[in-house]
Amino acid sequence: MSFSMDVKKELTRISDDDMTLMKFELAGILRTGLTVRKYNGRKRIVFITENASLSRRIFSNVKKITSNSPGIVAVKTTRFRAHTIYGIDFTNLVLKHNTDALNEMGIFLSGDLAFSYKPIDISEREQIRAYVRGCFLATGSISDPDKSYHLEISFPDSLLADEFITLLKVFEINARSILRKGNILVYLKEGQEIVDFLNVIGAHGALMRLENIRIIKDMRNQVNRIVNCETANLEKTVNASYRHVNNINYIKERIGLESLPKNLYEIALLRLENPDVSLSELGKMLNPPLSKSGVNHRLRKLDKIAEDLKKK
């Protein structure tokens, strides 16, 4: 099961007996995911999902809110992979009774069953949480955090997308949107934003799993940075030592090390005898000991002597 499905499964287990919050969650689901499809030449008002627990939650909540049941059908398909698609049919429920429930959610139907929307009347934080949860349950998806951080929700109308972005700002979450294939995708791409979003909708188990993955990723990145830094420093040290040894040998061949001042002669011999040690260790071998910067200064003087000899 994908991480996205795990999150939705967790959300459908949230128990909420508050009828108002139940309505706002359902509003988020239907405003985002309700569509009109043709079946046997007739238009039907349906919600389509592959999530069995979500279909049961919608069916149950609609019955609690309206005292009427929508139709529901399960169809097995082998397209791409073997799975079951659940269709919740609201056509008879809407046409035989009335559209008041939909209108209260800001969903309006024209005579040919085309949808239009109005801003939803919502202000309290818990109501917003329920509504945002419903939107995610309907058309949301989240990538496997082991691979990348990406969460998106598809909206059929720009009013709904803009409204959703505004609602998230209540929780200091700044989402962005993009148009794709006629729908508006509202998305988050930062790990912390997604953690905050999961907290808003009540997916605390998924939140903890994501946080653990983020911690492990951060630790790995930190270790890699340290290793890369140490590797770069080691390469720098090796290259410098190689240069020093070559220059000292060149001086030895041209004029002999005995011609050098005592302080340079001592460090030249030590470097030839200990090509792999650090400058600090080299300094400790001198009597009296010399600091790292002092050793570096003397070796640079030897480099300069070698360069001058090469010019002659």
Coordinates of C-alpha atoms in Angstrom, one line a residue:
M1 CA 0.0 0.0 0.0
S2 CA 1.3 3.5 -0.9
F3 CA 2.1 6.1 1.7
S4 CA -0.8 8.2 0.2
M5 CA -3.2 5.3 0.8
D6 CA -1.9 4.8 4.3
V7 CA -2.6 8.5 5.1
K8 CA -6.2 8.3 3.8
K9 CA -6.8 5.0 5.6
E10 CA -5.7 6.7 8.8
L11 CA -8.0 9.7 8.1
T12 CA -11.1 7.5 7.5
R13 CA -10.6 6.0 11.0
I14 CA -11.0 9.4 12.6
S15 CA -14.2 9.2 14.7
D16 CA -16.3 12.4 14.7
D17 CA -19.8 12.6 16.1
D18 CA -20.0 16.3 15.7
M19 CA -22.6 16.8 12.9
T20 CA -21.2 20.2 11.9
L21 CA -17.7 18.9 11.4
M22 CA -19.0 15.9 9.6
K23 CA -20.8 18.3 7.2
F24 CA -17.7 20.3 6.5
E25 CA -15.6 17.2 5.8
L26 CA -18.3 16.0 3.4
A27 CA -18.3 19.4 1.8
G28 CA -14.6 19.2 1.2
I29 CA -15.0 15.8 -0.4
L30 CA -18.0 16.7 -2.6
R31 CA -16.8 20.2 -3.6
T32 CA -13.5 18.7 -4.7
G33 CA -14.4 15.3 -6.0
L34 CA -18.1 15.2 -7.1
T35 CA -18.4 14.8 -10.9
V36 CA -21.0 14.2 -13.6
R37 CA -20.5 11.0 -15.7
K38 CA -22.5 9.4 -18.4
Y39 CA -23.8 5.9 -17.9
N40 CA -26.0 4.2 -20.5
G41 CA -26.5 7.6 -22.1
R42 CA -27.7 9.2 -18.9
K43 CA -25.8 11.8 -16.8
R44 CA -25.2 10.7 -13.3
I45 CA -23.8 12.8 -10.3
V46 CA -21.1 10.5 -8.8
F47 CA -18.1 10.4 -6.6
I48 CA -15.5 7.9 -7.8
T49 CA -12.8 6.3 -5.6
E50 CA -10.6 3.2 -5.2
N51 CA -10.6 3.6 -1.5
A52 CA -13.2 1.2 0.1
S53 CA -13.0 2.8 3.5
L54 CA -13.6 6.3 2.1
S55 CA -16.6 5.1 0.1
R56 CA -18.0 3.6 3.3
R57 CA -17.3 6.8 5.3
I58 CA -19.1 8.9 2.6
F59 CA -22.1 6.6 2.4
S60 CA -22.4 6.6 6.2
N61 CA -22.0 10.3 6.7
V62 CA -24.4 11.2 3.9
K63 CA -27.1 9.0 5.5
K64 CA -26.5 10.6 8.9
I65 CA -26.7 14.1 7.5
T66 CA -29.6 13.7 5.1
S67 CA -31.4 10.6 6.5
N68 CA -31.2 9.3 2.9
S69 CA -28.8 7.0 1.2
P70 CA -26.9 7.5 -2.0
G71 CA -26.5 4.6 -4.4
I72 CA -23.2 2.7 -4.4
V73 CA -21.6 0.3 -6.8
A74 CA -18.3 -1.6 -6.8
V75 CA -16.7 -2.4 -10.2
K76 CA -13.7 -4.7 -10.6
T77 CA -11.3 -3.7 -13.3
T78 CA -8.0 -5.1 -14.6
R79 CA -6.9 -1.9 -16.4
F80 CA -3.3 -1.2 -15.5
R81 CA -3.7 -3.5 -12.5
A82 CA -6.5 -5.5 -10.9
H83 CA -8.4 -3.3 -8.4
T84 CA -11.9 -2.3 -7.5
I85 CA -13.5 1.1 -8.2
Y86 CA -16.3 2.4 -6.0
G87 CA -18.9 4.7 -7.4
I88 CA -21.2 6.6 -5.0
D89 CA -24.2 7.9 -7.0
F90 CA -26.0 11.0 -5.7
T91 CA -28.3 11.5 -8.7
N92 CA -31.5 10.1 -7.3
L93 CA -30.8 11.6 -3.8
V94 CA -30.4 15.0 -5.3
L95 CA -33.2 14.9 -7.9
K96 CA -35.8 13.0 -5.9
H97 CA -35.3 15.1 -2.7
N98 CA -33.7 18.5 -3.1
T99 CA -30.4 20.2 -3.6
D100 CA -30.5 22.1 -0.3
A101 CA -27.8 20.0 1.2
L102 CA -25.5 20.7 -1.8
N103 CA -26.4 24.4 -1.9
E104 CA -25.4 24.6 1.8
M105 CA -22.0 23.3 0.8
G106 CA -21.7 26.0 -1.9
I107 CA -22.4 23.5 -4.8
F108 CA -25.0 24.4 -7.3
L109 CA -26.5 22.4 -10.2
S110 CA -27.8 23.8 -13.5
G111 CA -30.6 22.0 -15.4
D112 CA -28.1 20.0 -17.4
L113 CA -26.3 18.9 -14.3
A114 CA -23.3 21.2 -14.6
F115 CA -21.7 22.4 -11.4
S116 CA -21.0 25.9 -10.2
Y117 CA -19.6 26.9 -6.9
K118 CA -19.8 29.7 -4.3
P119 CA -17.4 30.4 -1.4
I120 CA -18.1 28.2 1.6
D121 CA -19.1 29.9 4.9
I122 CA -16.4 28.7 7.2
S123 CA -14.3 30.4 9.9
E124 CA -13.6 28.2 12.9
R125 CA -10.3 26.3 12.9
E126 CA -11.9 22.9 13.6
Q127 CA -14.3 23.4 10.8
I128 CA -11.4 24.3 8.5
R129 CA -9.5 21.2 9.6
A130 CA -12.5 19.0 8.7
Y131 CA -13.0 20.7 5.3
V132 CA -9.3 20.5 4.4
R133 CA -9.3 16.8 5.4
G134 CA -12.3 16.2 3.1
C135 CA -10.5 17.9 0.2
F136 CA -7.4 15.7 0.7
L137 CA -9.5 12.5 1.0
A138 CA -11.3 13.3 -2.3
T139 CA -8.4 14.1 -4.7
G140 CA -5.2 14.4 -2.6
S141 CA -2.0 12.5 -3.0
I142 CA 1.3 12.5 -1.2
S143 CA 4.6 11.0 -2.5
D144 CA 6.6 8.4 -0.7
P145 CA 8.7 10.5 1.7
D146 CA 11.6 8.1 1.3
K147 CA 11.9 9.3 -2.3
S148 CA 10.7 12.9 -2.3
Y149 CA 8.4 15.5 -0.6
H150 CA 5.4 16.3 -2.6
L151 CA 1.7 16.7 -1.7
E152 CA -1.0 17.9 -4.1
I153 CA -4.8 18.2 -4.3
S154 CA -6.7 18.6 -7.5
F155 CA -9.6 21.1 -7.8
P156 CA -12.1 21.4 -10.7
D157 CA -12.5 25.2 -10.3
S158 CA -10.1 28.1 -9.5
L159 CA -12.5 29.4 -6.9
L160 CA -12.1 26.2 -4.9
A161 CA -8.3 26.2 -5.3
D162 CA -7.9 29.8 -4.3
E163 CA -10.2 29.3 -1.3
F164 CA -8.3 26.2 -0.2
I165 CA -4.9 28.1 -0.3
T166 CA -6.5 30.9 1.8
L167 CA -7.8 28.4 4.4
L168 CA -4.3 26.8 4.7
K169 CA -2.9 30.3 5.6
V170 CA -4.9 30.1 8.8
F171 CA -2.3 27.5 9.8
E172 CA 0.6 29.4 8.3
I173 CA 0.9 26.9 5.4
N174 CA 1.8 28.6 2.1
A175 CA 0.6 26.4 -0.7
R176 CA 1.1 27.1 -4.4
S177 CA -1.0 26.2 -7.5
I178 CA -0.5 25.2 -11.1
L179 CA -2.9 24.4 -14.0
R180 CA -2.7 20.9 -15.3
K181 CA -5.0 19.1 -17.7
G182 CA -7.9 21.5 -17.0
N183 CA -7.7 21.1 -13.2
I184 CA -5.9 23.3 -10.7
L185 CA -3.4 21.5 -8.5
V186 CA -2.6 23.0 -5.1
Y187 CA 0.7 21.6 -3.9
L188 CA 3.3 21.6 -1.2
K189 CA 7.0 20.6 -1.8
E190 CA 8.7 21.2 1.5
G191 CA 9.0 18.5 4.2
Q192 CA 8.0 20.9 7.0
E193 CA 5.0 22.2 5.1
I194 CA 3.7 18.6 4.6
V195 CA 4.3 17.8 8.3
D196 CA 2.2 20.8 9.2
F197 CA -0.5 19.8 6.7
L198 CA -0.7 16.3 8.1
N199 CA -1.1 17.8 11.6
V200 CA -3.9 20.0 10.4
I201 CA -5.9 17.1 8.9
G202 CA -5.3 14.8 11.9
A203 CA -3.0 12.2 10.3
H204 CA -0.7 12.0 13.3
G205 CA 0.6 8.5 12.6
A206 CA 1.7 9.5 9.1
L207 CA 3.2 12.6 10.5
M208 CA 5.4 10.7 12.9
R209 CA 6.5 8.3 10.1
L210 CA 7.4 11.3 7.9
E211 CA 9.3 13.0 10.8
N212 CA 11.3 9.9 11.4
I213 CA 12.2 9.7 7.7
R214 CA 13.2 13.4 7.7
I215 CA 15.4 12.9 10.7
I216 CA 17.2 9.9 9.1
K217 CA 17.6 11.9 5.8
D218 CA 19.0 14.9 7.7
M219 CA 21.5 12.7 9.6
R220 CA 22.6 11.0 6.3
N221 CA 23.0 14.4 4.6
Q222 CA 25.0 15.7 7.6
V223 CA 27.3 12.6 7.6
N224 CA 27.8 13.0 3.8
R225 CA 28.7 16.7 4.2
I226 CA 31.3 15.8 6.9
V227 CA 32.7 13.0 4.9
N228 CA 32.9 15.2 1.7
C229 CA 34.6 18.0 3.7
E230 CA 37.1 15.6 5.3
T231 CA 37.8 14.0 1.9
A232 CA 38.4 17.4 0.3
N233 CA 40.7 18.4 3.2
L234 CA 42.6 15.1 2.8
E235 CA 43.0 15.6 -0.9
K236 CA 44.2 19.1 -0.3
T237 CA 46.8 17.9 2.3
V238 CA 48.0 15.1 0.0
N239 CA 48.4 17.4 -2.9
A240 CA 50.3 19.9 -0.8
S241 CA 52.6 17.2 0.7
Y242 CA 53.3 15.9 -2.8
R243 CA 54.2 19.4 -4.0
H244 CA 56.5 20.0 -1.0
V245 CA 58.4 16.7 -1.4
N246 CA 58.9 17.3 -5.1
N247 CA 60.2 20.8 -4.5
I248 CA 62.5 19.7 -1.7
N249 CA 63.9 16.9 -3.9
Y250 CA 64.4 19.5 -6.7
I251 CA 66.4 21.8 -4.3
K252 CA 68.4 18.7 -3.1
E253 CA 69.4 17.9 -6.7
R254 CA 70.2 21.5 -7.7
I255 CA 72.0 23.0 -4.8
G256 CA 71.8 20.4 -2.0
L257 CA 69.8 20.7 1.2
E258 CA 73.0 21.6 3.2
S259 CA 73.0 25.0 1.5
L260 CA 69.7 25.9 3.1
P261 CA 69.3 27.9 6.4
K262 CA 69.2 25.6 9.5
N263 CA 65.4 26.1 10.1
L264 CA 64.6 25.2 6.4
Y265 CA 67.0 22.4 6.4
E266 CA 65.4 20.8 9.4
I267 CA 61.8 21.0 8.1
A268 CA 63.0 19.8 4.6
L269 CA 64.5 16.6 6.1
L270 CA 61.4 16.0 8.3
R271 CA 59.0 16.4 5.3
L272 CA 61.1 13.9 3.2
E273 CA 61.1 11.4 6.0
N274 CA 57.4 11.9 6.9
P275 CA 55.5 12.8 3.7
D276 CA 52.1 11.6 5.0
V277 CA 51.9 13.4 8.3
S278 CA 49.9 16.7 8.8
L279 CA 51.6 20.1 9.3
S280 CA 50.6 20.0 13.0
E281 CA 52.3 16.6 13.5
L282 CA 55.3 17.8 11.6
G283 CA 55.6 20.8 13.9
K284 CA 55.6 18.6 17.0
M285 CA 58.6 16.7 15.7
L286 CA 60.8 19.9 15.8
N287 CA 62.8 20.9 18.8
P288 CA 61.5 23.3 20.0
P289 CA 58.0 22.4 18.5
L290 CA 56.6 24.7 15.9
S291 CA 52.9 25.7 15.2
K292 CA 51.1 24.6 12.1
S293 CA 51.2 28.1 10.7
G294 CA 55.0 28.2 11.4
V295 CA 55.5 24.9 9.5
N296 CA 53.4 26.1 6.6
H297 CA 55.5 29.3 6.5
R298 CA 58.8 27.4 6.2
L299 CA 57.4 25.0 3.6
R300 CA 56.2 27.9 1.5
K301 CA 59.7 29.4 1.7
L302 CA 61.1 26.1 0.3
D303 CA 58.5 26.2 -2.5
K304 CA 59.7 29.7 -3.4
I305 CA 63.3 28.6 -3.5
A306 CA 62.4 25.7 -5.8
E307 CA 60.4 28.1 -8.1
D308 CA 63.3 30.5 -8.2
L309 CA 65.7 27.7 -9.1
K310 CA 63.5 26.5 -11.9
K311 CA 63.6 30.0 -13.5
K312 CA 67.4 30.0 -13.7

